Short mmCIF file of C-alpha atoms in Angstrom, two decimals:
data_model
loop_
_atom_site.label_atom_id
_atom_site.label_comp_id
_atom_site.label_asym_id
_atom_site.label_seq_id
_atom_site.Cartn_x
_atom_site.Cartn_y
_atom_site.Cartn_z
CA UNK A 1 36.12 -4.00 -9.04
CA UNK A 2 38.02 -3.91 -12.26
CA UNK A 3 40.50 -1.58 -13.30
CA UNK A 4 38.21 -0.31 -16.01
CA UNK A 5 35.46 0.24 -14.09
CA UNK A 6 37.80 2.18 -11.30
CA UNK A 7 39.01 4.23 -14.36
CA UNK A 8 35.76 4.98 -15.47
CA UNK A 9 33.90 7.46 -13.87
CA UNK A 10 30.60 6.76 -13.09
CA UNK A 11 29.33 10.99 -13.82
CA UNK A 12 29.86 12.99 -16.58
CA UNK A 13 28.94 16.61 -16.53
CA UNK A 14 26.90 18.98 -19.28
CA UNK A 15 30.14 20.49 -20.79
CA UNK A 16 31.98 17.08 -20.87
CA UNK A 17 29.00 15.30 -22.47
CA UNK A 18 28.60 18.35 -25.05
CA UNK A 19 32.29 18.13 -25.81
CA UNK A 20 31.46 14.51 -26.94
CA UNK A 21 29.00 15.17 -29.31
CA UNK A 22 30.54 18.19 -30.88
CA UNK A 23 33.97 16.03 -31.40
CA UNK A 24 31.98 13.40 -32.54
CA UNK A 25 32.47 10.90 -29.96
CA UNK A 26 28.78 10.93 -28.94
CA UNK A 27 27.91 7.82 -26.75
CA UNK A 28 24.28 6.59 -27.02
CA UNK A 29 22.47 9.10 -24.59
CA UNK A 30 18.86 7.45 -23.15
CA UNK A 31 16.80 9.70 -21.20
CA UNK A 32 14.88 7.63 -18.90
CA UNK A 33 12.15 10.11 -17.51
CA UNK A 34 8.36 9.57 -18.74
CA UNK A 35 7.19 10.10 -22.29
CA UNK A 36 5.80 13.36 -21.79
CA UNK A 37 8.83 14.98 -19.69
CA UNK A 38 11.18 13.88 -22.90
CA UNK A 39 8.72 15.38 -24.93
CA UNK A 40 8.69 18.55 -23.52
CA UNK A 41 12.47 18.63 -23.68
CA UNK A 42 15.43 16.50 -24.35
CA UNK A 43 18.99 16.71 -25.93
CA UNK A 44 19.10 16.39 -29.34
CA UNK A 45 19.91 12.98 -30.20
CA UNK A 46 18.77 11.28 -27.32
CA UNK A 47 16.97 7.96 -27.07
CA UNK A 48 13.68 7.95 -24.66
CA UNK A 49 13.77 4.90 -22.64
CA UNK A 50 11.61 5.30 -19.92
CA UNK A 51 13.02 3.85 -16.65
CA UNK A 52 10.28 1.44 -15.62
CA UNK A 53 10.90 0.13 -19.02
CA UNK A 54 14.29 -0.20 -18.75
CA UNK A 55 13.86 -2.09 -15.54
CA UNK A 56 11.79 -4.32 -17.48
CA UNK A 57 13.31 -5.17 -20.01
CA UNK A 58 17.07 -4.36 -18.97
CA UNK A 59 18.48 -8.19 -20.78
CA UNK A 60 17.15 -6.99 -24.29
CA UNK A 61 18.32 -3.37 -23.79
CA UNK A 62 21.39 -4.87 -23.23
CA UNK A 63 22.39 -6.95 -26.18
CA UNK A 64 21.46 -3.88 -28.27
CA UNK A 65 23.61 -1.12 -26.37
CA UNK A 66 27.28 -1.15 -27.25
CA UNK A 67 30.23 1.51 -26.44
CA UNK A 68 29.69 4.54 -24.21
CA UNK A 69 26.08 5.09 -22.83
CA UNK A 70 25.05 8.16 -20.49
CA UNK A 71 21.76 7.99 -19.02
CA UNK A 72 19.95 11.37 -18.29
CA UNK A 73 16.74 12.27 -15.88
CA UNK A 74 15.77 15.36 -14.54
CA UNK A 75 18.40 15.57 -11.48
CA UNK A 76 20.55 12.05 -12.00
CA UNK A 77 18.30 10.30 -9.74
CA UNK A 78 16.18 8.02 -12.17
CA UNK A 79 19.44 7.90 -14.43
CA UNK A 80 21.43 6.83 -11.64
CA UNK A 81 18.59 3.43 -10.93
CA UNK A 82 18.49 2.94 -14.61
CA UNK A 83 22.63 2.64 -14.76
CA UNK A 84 22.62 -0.03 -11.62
CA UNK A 85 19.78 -2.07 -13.52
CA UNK A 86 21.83 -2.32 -16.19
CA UNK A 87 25.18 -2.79 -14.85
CA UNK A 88 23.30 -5.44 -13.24
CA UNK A 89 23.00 -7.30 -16.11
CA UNK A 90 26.26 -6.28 -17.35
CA UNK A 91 26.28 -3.56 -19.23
CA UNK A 92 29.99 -1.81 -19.30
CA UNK A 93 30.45 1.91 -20.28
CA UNK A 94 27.47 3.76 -18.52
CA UNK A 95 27.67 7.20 -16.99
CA UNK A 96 24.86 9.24 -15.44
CA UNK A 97 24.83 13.21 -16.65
CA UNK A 98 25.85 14.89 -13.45
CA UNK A 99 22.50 16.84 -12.40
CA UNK A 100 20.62 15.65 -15.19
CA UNK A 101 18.51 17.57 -18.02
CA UNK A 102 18.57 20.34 -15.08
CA UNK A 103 22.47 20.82 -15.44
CA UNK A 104 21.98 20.89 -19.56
CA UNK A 105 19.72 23.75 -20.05
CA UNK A 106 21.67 25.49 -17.14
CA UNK A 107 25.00 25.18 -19.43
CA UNK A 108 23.21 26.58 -22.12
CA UNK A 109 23.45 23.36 -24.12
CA UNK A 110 21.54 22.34 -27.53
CA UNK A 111 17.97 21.29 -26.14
CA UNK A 112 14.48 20.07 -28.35
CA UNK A 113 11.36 21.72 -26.75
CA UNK A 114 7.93 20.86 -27.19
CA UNK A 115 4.69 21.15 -25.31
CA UNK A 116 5.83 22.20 -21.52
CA UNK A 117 4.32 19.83 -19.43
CA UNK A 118 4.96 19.73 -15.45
CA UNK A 119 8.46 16.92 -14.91
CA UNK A 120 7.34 14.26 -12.71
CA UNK A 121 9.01 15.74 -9.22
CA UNK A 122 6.61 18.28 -9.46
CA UNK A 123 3.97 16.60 -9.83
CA UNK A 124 4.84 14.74 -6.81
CA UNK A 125 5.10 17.90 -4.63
CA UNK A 126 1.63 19.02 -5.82
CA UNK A 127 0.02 15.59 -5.49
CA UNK A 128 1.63 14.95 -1.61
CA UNK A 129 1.79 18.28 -0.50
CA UNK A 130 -2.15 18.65 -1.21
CA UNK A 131 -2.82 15.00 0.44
CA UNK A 132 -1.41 16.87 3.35
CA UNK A 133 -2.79 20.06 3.62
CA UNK A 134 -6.30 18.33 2.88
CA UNK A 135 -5.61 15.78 5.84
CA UNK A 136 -4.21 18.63 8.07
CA UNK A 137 -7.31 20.87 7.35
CA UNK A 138 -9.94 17.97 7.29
CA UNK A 139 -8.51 16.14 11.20
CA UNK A 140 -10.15 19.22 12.33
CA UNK A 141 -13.18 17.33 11.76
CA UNK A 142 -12.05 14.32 11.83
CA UNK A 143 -8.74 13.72 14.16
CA UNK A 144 -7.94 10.53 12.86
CA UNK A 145 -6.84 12.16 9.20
CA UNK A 146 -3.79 12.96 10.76
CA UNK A 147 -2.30 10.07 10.01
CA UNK A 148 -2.69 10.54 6.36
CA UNK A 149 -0.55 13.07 6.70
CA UNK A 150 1.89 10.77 8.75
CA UNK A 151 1.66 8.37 6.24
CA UNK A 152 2.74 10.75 3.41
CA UNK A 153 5.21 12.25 5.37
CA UNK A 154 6.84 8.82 5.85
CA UNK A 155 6.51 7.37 2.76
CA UNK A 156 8.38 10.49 1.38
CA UNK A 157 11.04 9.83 3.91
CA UNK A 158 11.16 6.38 2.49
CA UNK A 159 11.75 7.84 -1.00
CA UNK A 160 14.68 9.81 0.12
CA UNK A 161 15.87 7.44 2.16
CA UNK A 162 15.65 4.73 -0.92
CA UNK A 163 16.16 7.12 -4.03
CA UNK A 164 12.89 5.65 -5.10
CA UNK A 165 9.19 7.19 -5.07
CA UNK A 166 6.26 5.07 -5.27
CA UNK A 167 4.03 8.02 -5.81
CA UNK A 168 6.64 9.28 -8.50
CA UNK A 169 6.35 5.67 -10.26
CA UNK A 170 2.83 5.84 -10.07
CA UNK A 171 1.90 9.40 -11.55
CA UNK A 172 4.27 8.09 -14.59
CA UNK A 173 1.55 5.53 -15.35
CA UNK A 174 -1.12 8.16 -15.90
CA UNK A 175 -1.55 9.31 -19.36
CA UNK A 176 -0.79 12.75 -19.36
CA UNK A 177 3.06 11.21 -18.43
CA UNK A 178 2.77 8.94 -20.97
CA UNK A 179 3.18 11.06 -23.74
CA UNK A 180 3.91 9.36 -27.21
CA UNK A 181 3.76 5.28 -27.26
CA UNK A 182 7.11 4.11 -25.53
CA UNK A 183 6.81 0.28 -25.84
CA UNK A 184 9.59 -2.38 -26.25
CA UNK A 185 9.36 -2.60 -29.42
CA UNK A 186 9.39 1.06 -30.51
CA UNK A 187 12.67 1.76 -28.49
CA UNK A 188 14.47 -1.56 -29.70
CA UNK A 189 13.91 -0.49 -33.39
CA UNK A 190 15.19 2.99 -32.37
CA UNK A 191 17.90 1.96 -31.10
CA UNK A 192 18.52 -1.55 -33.72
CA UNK A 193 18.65 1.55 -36.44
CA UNK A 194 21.22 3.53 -34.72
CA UNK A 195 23.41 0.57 -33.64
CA UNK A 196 22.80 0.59 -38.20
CA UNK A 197 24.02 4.00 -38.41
CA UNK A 198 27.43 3.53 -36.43
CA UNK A 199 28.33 0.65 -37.49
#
C-alpha cells in the first residue's frame, strides 16, 4: 500500500463532505443507489451512477473520473462495493460518505427531494419478511414450506455475511427502481460535461 493511499482515508463524513462543497473544493460525488431512490432524494450536485452500472462499466467510468470522488448510498454499503470496483481498475482518490444519504439529511445538509419512493433496503425487508411469514403460515398446511423460510433466512445471512443482496440487486431491476433512464451513455455525457466545467 502506498503512502497516498495510507494517507487517504477511505470515509468522509456529512460535515467534512459539506465543508468541501461550501469551500469550493467539491470532489465529483456519484450516488450509486437505483434511479428512483436518487430521485426521491440526493445532494445537490451529485451524479447518479447506479452501482450495477458502475460494476459494468467501471474501465469507461474510469478514464472520465479525475481528482477527488466520494461515492454515496443509503448507509455506505453499495458506496463502499462501488469504491473497490473501481479502485480495482485503478481509480485513485475515492472516499465513501460515512453512513451514506442517511448521515446527510441527519446533519441537516442541502438535499433535492422529489417523489418519496420506498429506498431499496426496505423493500427488501417487506419482500423477505413476507416470503417468510407466508411460508411460516402456509407449512401449516404444507410442512415442507418451511424451508422457504430457511432458505430466506440463509440467503439473508449470506448478504450480511458478503455485504451483497441478491434480492436487493434484483428488486433494483424492476421498474418502479428504475426511475429516469440511467444508461451508459446518459451518465458518461453527464459526467464528459462536468469534467468541461472544471477544467
Amino acid at each position: 500500500m502506498s503512502t497516498s493511499e495510507t494517507a487517504r482515508p477511505a470515509t468522509l463524513d456529512a460535515t467534512g463532505l459539506r465543508e468541501l462543497i461550501e469551500s469550493g473544493r467539491a470532489p465529483r460525488v456519484l450516488d450509486v443507489r437505483t434511479p428512483a431512490e436518487f430521485e426521491t432524494s440526493h445532494i445537490p450536485g451529485s451524479y447518479n451512477v447506479p452501482l450495477d452500472l458502475l460494476r459494468e462499466h467501471r474501465r469507461e467510468l474510469r478514464d472520465l473520473l479525475g481528482g477527488d470522488v466520494v461515492l454515496v448510498c443509503r448507509s455506505g454499503a453499495r458506496a463502499s462495493q462501488a469504491r473497490q470496483a473501481l479502485a480495482g481498475v485503478g481509480l485513485p482518490n475515492l472516499t465513501v460518505l460515512d453512513g451514506g444519504i442517511l448521515s446527510w439529511q441527519a446533519a441537516n445538509a442541502p438535499i433535492t427531494r422529489g417523489v418519496p419512493r420506498w429506498d431499496l433496503e426496505r423493500q427488501v425487508r417487506l419482500v423477505a419478511g413476507s416470503i417468510v411469514l407466508v411460508s411460516i403460515l402456509a407449512s401449516v398446511y404444507v410442512p415442507q414450506l418451511k424451508w422457504v423460510a430457511g432458505a430466506i433466512g440463509a440467503g439473508l445471512t449470506v448478504a450480511a455475511v458478503t455485504n451483497t443482496c441478491a434480492m436487493g440487486m434484483v428488486l433494483g431491476k424492476l421498474p418502479y427502481n428504475r426511475g429516469a433512464s440511467r444508461d451508459l451513455d446518459t451518465v458518461m455525457g453527464q459526467l464528459r460535461g462536468s469534467a468541461v466545467e472544471r477544467a
